[in-house]
Short mmCIF file of C-alpha atoms and ligand atoms in Angstrom, two decimals:
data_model
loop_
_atom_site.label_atom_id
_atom_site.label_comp_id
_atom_site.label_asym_id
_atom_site.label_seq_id
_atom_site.Cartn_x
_atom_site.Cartn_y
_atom_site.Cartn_z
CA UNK A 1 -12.31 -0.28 15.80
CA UNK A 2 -12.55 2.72 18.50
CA UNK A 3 -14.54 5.62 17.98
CA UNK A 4 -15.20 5.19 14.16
CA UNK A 5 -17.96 6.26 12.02
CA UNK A 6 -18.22 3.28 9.52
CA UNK A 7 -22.26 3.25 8.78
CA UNK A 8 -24.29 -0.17 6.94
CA UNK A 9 -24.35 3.21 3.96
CA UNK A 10 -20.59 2.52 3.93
CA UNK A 11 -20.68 -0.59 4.34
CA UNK A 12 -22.94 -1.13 1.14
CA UNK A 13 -20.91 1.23 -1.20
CA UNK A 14 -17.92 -0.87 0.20
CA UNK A 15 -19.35 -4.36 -0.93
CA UNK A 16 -20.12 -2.79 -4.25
CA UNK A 17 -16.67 -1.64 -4.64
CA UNK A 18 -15.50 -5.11 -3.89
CA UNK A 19 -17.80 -5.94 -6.76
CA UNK A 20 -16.40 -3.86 -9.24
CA UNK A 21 -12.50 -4.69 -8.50
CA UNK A 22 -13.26 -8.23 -8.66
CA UNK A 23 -15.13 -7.43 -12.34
CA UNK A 24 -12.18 -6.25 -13.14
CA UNK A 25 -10.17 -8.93 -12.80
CA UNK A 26 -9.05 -9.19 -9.44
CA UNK A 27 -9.96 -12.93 -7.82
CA UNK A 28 -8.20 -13.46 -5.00
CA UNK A 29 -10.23 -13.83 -1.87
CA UNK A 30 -7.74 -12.48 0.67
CA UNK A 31 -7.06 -9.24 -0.92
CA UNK A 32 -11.27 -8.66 -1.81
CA UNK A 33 -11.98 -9.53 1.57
CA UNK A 34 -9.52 -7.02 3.19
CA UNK A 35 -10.84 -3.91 1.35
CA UNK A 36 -14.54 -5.01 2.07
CA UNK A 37 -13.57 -4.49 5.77
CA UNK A 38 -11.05 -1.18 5.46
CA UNK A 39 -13.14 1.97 5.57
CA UNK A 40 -11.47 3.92 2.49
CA UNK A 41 -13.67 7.00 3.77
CA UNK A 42 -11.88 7.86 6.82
CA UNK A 43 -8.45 7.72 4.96
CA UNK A 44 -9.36 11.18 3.22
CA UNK A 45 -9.86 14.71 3.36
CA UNK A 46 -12.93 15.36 4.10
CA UNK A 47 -14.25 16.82 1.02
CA UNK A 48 -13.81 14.01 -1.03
CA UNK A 49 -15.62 11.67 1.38
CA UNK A 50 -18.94 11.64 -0.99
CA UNK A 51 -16.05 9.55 -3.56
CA UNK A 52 -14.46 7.36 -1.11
CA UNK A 53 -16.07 4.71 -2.53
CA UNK A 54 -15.66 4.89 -5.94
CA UNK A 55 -12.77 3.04 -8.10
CA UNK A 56 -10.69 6.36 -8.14
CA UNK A 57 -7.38 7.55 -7.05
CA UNK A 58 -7.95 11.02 -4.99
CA UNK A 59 -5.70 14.01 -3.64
CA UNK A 60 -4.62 13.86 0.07
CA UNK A 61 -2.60 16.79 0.63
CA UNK A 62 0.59 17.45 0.27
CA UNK A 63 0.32 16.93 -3.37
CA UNK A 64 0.05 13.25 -3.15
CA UNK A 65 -2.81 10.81 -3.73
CA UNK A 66 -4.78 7.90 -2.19
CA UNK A 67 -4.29 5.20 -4.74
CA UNK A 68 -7.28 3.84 -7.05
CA UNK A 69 -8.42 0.14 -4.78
CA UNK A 70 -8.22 -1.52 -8.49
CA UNK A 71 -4.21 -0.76 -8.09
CA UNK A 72 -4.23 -1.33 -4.12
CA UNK A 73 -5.98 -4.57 -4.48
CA UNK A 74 -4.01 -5.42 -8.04
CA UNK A 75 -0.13 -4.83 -5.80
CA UNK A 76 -1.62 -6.56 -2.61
CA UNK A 77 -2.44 -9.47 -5.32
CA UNK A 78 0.67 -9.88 -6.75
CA UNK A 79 2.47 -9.53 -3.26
CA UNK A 80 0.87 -13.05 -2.30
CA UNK A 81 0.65 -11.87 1.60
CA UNK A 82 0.09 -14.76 3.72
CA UNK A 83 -0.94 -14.43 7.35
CA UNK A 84 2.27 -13.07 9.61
CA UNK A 85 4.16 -12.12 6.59
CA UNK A 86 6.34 -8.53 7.44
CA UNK A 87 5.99 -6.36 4.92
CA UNK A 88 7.64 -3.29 4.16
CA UNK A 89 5.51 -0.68 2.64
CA UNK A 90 7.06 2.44 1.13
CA UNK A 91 4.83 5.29 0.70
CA UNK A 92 2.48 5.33 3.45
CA UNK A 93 0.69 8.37 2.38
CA UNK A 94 -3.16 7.87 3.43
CA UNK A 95 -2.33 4.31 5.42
CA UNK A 96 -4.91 2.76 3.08
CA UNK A 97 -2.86 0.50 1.36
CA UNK A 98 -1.49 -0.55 4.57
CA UNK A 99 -4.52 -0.94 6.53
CA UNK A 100 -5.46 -3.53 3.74
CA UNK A 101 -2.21 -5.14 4.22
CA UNK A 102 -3.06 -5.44 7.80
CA UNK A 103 -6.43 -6.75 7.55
CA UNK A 104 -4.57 -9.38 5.05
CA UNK A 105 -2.74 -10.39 8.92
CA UNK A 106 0.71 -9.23 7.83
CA UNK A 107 2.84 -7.51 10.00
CA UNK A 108 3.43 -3.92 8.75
CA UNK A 109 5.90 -1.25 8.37
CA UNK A 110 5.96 1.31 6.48
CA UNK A 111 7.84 4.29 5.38
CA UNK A 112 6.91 7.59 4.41
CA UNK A 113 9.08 10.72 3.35
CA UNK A 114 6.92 13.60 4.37
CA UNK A 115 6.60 14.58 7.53
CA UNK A 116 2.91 16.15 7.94
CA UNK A 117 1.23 12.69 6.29
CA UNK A 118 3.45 10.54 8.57
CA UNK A 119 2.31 12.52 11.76
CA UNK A 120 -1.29 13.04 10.48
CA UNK A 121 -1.38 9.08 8.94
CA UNK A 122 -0.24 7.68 12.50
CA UNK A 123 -2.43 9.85 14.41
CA UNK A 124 -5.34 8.26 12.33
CA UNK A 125 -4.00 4.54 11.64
CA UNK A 126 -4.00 4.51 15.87
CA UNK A 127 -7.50 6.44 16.35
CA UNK A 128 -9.35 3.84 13.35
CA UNK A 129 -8.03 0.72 14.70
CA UNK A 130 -4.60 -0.08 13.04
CA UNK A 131 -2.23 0.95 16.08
CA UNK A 132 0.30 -1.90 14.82
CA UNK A 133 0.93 -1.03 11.83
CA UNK A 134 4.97 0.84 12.39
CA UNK A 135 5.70 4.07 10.33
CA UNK A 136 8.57 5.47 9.95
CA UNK A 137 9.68 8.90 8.28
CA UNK A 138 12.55 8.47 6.09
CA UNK A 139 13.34 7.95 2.57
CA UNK A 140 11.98 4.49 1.55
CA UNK A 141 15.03 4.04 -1.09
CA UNK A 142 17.30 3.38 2.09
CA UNK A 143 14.26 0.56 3.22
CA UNK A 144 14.45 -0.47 6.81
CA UNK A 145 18.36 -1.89 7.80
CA UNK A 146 17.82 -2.41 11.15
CA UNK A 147 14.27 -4.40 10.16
CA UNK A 148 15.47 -6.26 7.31
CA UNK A 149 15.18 -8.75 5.94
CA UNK A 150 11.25 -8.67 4.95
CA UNK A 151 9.23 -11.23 3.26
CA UNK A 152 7.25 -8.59 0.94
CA UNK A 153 8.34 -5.13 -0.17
CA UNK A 154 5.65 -3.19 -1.23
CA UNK A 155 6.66 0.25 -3.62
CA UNK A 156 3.82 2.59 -4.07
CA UNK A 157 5.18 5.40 -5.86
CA UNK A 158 6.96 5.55 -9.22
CA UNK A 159 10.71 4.31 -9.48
CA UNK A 160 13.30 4.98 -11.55
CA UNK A 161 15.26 2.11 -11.60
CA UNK A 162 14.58 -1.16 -8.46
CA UNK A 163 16.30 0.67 -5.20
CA UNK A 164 19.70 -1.82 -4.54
CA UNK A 165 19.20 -1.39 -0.84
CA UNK A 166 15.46 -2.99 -1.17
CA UNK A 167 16.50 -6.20 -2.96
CA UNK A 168 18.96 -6.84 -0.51
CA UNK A 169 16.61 -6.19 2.57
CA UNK A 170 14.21 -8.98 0.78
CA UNK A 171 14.57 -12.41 2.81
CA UNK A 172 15.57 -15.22 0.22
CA UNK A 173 12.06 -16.73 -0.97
CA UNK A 174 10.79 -13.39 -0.61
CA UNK A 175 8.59 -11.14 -3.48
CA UNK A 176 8.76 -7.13 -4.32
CA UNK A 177 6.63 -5.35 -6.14
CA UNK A 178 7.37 -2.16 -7.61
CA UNK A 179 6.02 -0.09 -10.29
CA UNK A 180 8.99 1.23 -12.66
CA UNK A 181 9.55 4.26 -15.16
CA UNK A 182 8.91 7.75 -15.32
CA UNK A 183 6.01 8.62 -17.34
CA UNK A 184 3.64 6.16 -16.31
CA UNK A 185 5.00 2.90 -14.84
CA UNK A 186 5.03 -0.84 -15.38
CA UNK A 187 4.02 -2.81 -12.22
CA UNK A 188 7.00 -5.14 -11.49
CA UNK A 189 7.26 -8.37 -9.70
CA UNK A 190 10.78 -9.30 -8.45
CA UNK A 191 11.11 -13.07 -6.52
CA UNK A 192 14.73 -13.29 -4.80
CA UNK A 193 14.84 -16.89 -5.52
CA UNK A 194 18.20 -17.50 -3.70
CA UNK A 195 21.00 -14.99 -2.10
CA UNK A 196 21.81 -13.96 -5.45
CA UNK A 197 18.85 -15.23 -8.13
CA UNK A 198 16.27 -12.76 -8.56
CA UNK A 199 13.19 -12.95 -11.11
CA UNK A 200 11.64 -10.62 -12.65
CA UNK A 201 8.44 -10.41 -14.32
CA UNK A 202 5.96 -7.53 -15.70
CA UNK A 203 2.50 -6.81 -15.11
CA UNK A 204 0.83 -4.29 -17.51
CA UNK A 205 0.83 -0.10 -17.14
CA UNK A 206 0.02 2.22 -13.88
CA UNK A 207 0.47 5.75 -12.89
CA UNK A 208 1.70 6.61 -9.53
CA UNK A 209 3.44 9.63 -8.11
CA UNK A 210 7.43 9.80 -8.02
CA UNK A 211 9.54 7.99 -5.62
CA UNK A 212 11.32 10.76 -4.54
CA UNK A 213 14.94 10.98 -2.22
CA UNK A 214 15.11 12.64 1.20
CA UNK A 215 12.62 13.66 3.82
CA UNK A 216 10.01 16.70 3.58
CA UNK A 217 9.69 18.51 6.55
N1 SAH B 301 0.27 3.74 -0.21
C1 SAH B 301 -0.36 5.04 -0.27
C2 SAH B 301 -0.16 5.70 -1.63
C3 SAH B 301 0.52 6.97 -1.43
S1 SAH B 301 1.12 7.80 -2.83
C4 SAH B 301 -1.82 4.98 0.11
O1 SAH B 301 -2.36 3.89 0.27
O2 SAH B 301 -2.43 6.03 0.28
C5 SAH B 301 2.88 7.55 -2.61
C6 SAH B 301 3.47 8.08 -1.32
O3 SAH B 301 4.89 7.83 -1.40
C7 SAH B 301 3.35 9.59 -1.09
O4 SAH B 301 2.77 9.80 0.17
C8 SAH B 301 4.79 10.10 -1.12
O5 SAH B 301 5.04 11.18 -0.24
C9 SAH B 301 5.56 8.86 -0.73
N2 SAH B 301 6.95 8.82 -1.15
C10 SAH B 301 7.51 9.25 -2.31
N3 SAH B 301 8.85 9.01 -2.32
C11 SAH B 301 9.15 8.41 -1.12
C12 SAH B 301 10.34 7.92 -0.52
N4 SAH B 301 11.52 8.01 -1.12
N5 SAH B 301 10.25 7.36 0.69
C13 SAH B 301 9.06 7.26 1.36
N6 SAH B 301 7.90 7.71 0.85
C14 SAH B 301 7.93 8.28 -0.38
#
């Protein structure tokens, strides 16, 4: 990493987060390994830096939030990443969750729709380490055309309904997870088995802020 301030202090409060998400229920190696080695602290504002550690979603600006590592850890589970995968993200918001998909050796991209986290996000995702990770800014419903197709498409804000353009941009064999509803959400797991087979199974309740449509300047 270049120029980063990632102390053994961190480092501790990092393995004992590790601990915790894997009390609670989260086993696979892969995904605790990856956010034992992401530091969570530089992906926030400043004043929250104290709480980086804990099991907690927090506020990034913007209105939007860094999501809890239970949830980060619980979607990067389900989205079996294996090494070289491509993986679209969309919501890249802090760059956390996609820093851990990174250390997990997929290839990311990742779309976010306002425009002051994707400039601020890159600037840092470059200046911590991550400088292959691709953002874009644009409205994740639309997913990546000229990409496509991925092997994992990651959602990390609430949906309405699954986006059609995503489940066609998802290579046959391929997984999506998306959490879906309004209120709170249900964390959804969609395999395209085949061209036109999908599967689709739930995984219990979350609460993430709103997919939205169109870009924020
Ligand atoms: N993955 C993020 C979580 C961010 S919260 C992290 O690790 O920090 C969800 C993000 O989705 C917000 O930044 C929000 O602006 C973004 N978002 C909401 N609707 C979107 C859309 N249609 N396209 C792209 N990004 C969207």
């Amino acid at each position: 990493m270049v120029n980063v301030n990632d102390s053994f202090r961190h480092k501790g409060l990092r393995n004992r987060l590790v601990k915790e998400i894997e009390k609670k229920g989260i086993t696979e190696k892969k995904v605790l390994e990856a956010i034992g080695r992401v530091p969570r602290h530089l992906f926030m504002d400043s004043s929250f830096v104290h709480l980086a550690y804990q099991d907690q979603a927090f506020p990034i600006g913007q209105g939007q939030t860094i999501s809890q590592p239970y949830t980060v850890a619980f979607q990067s589970s389900l989205l079996d990443v294996q090494p070289g995968c491509k993986v679209l993200e969309i919501g890249t918001g802090s760059g956390y969750q996609a820093a851990v998909l990174s250390e997990m050796q997929a290839e990311v991209f990742s779309i976010e729709r306002q425009q002051r986290l994707y400039k601020a996000t890159g600037q840092l995702l470059t200046d911590i380490g991550y400088p292959d990770i691709r953002l874009f800014l644009g409205d994740g419903n639309e997913g990546l055309p000229a990409f496509a197709p991925f092997d994992r498409i990651l959602v990390t804000a609430g949906a309405s309904e699954v986006p059609s353009n995503l489940l066609i941009q998802l290579r046959p064999g391929g997984i999506m997870v998306i959490p879906i509803g309004v209120q709170s959400q249900t964390m959804i797991r969609i395999k395209r088995l085949s061209k036109d087979e999908f599967e689709q199974e739930s995984f219990g309740s979350f609460a993430f802020v709103p997919l939205l449509k169109g870009i924020a300047k």
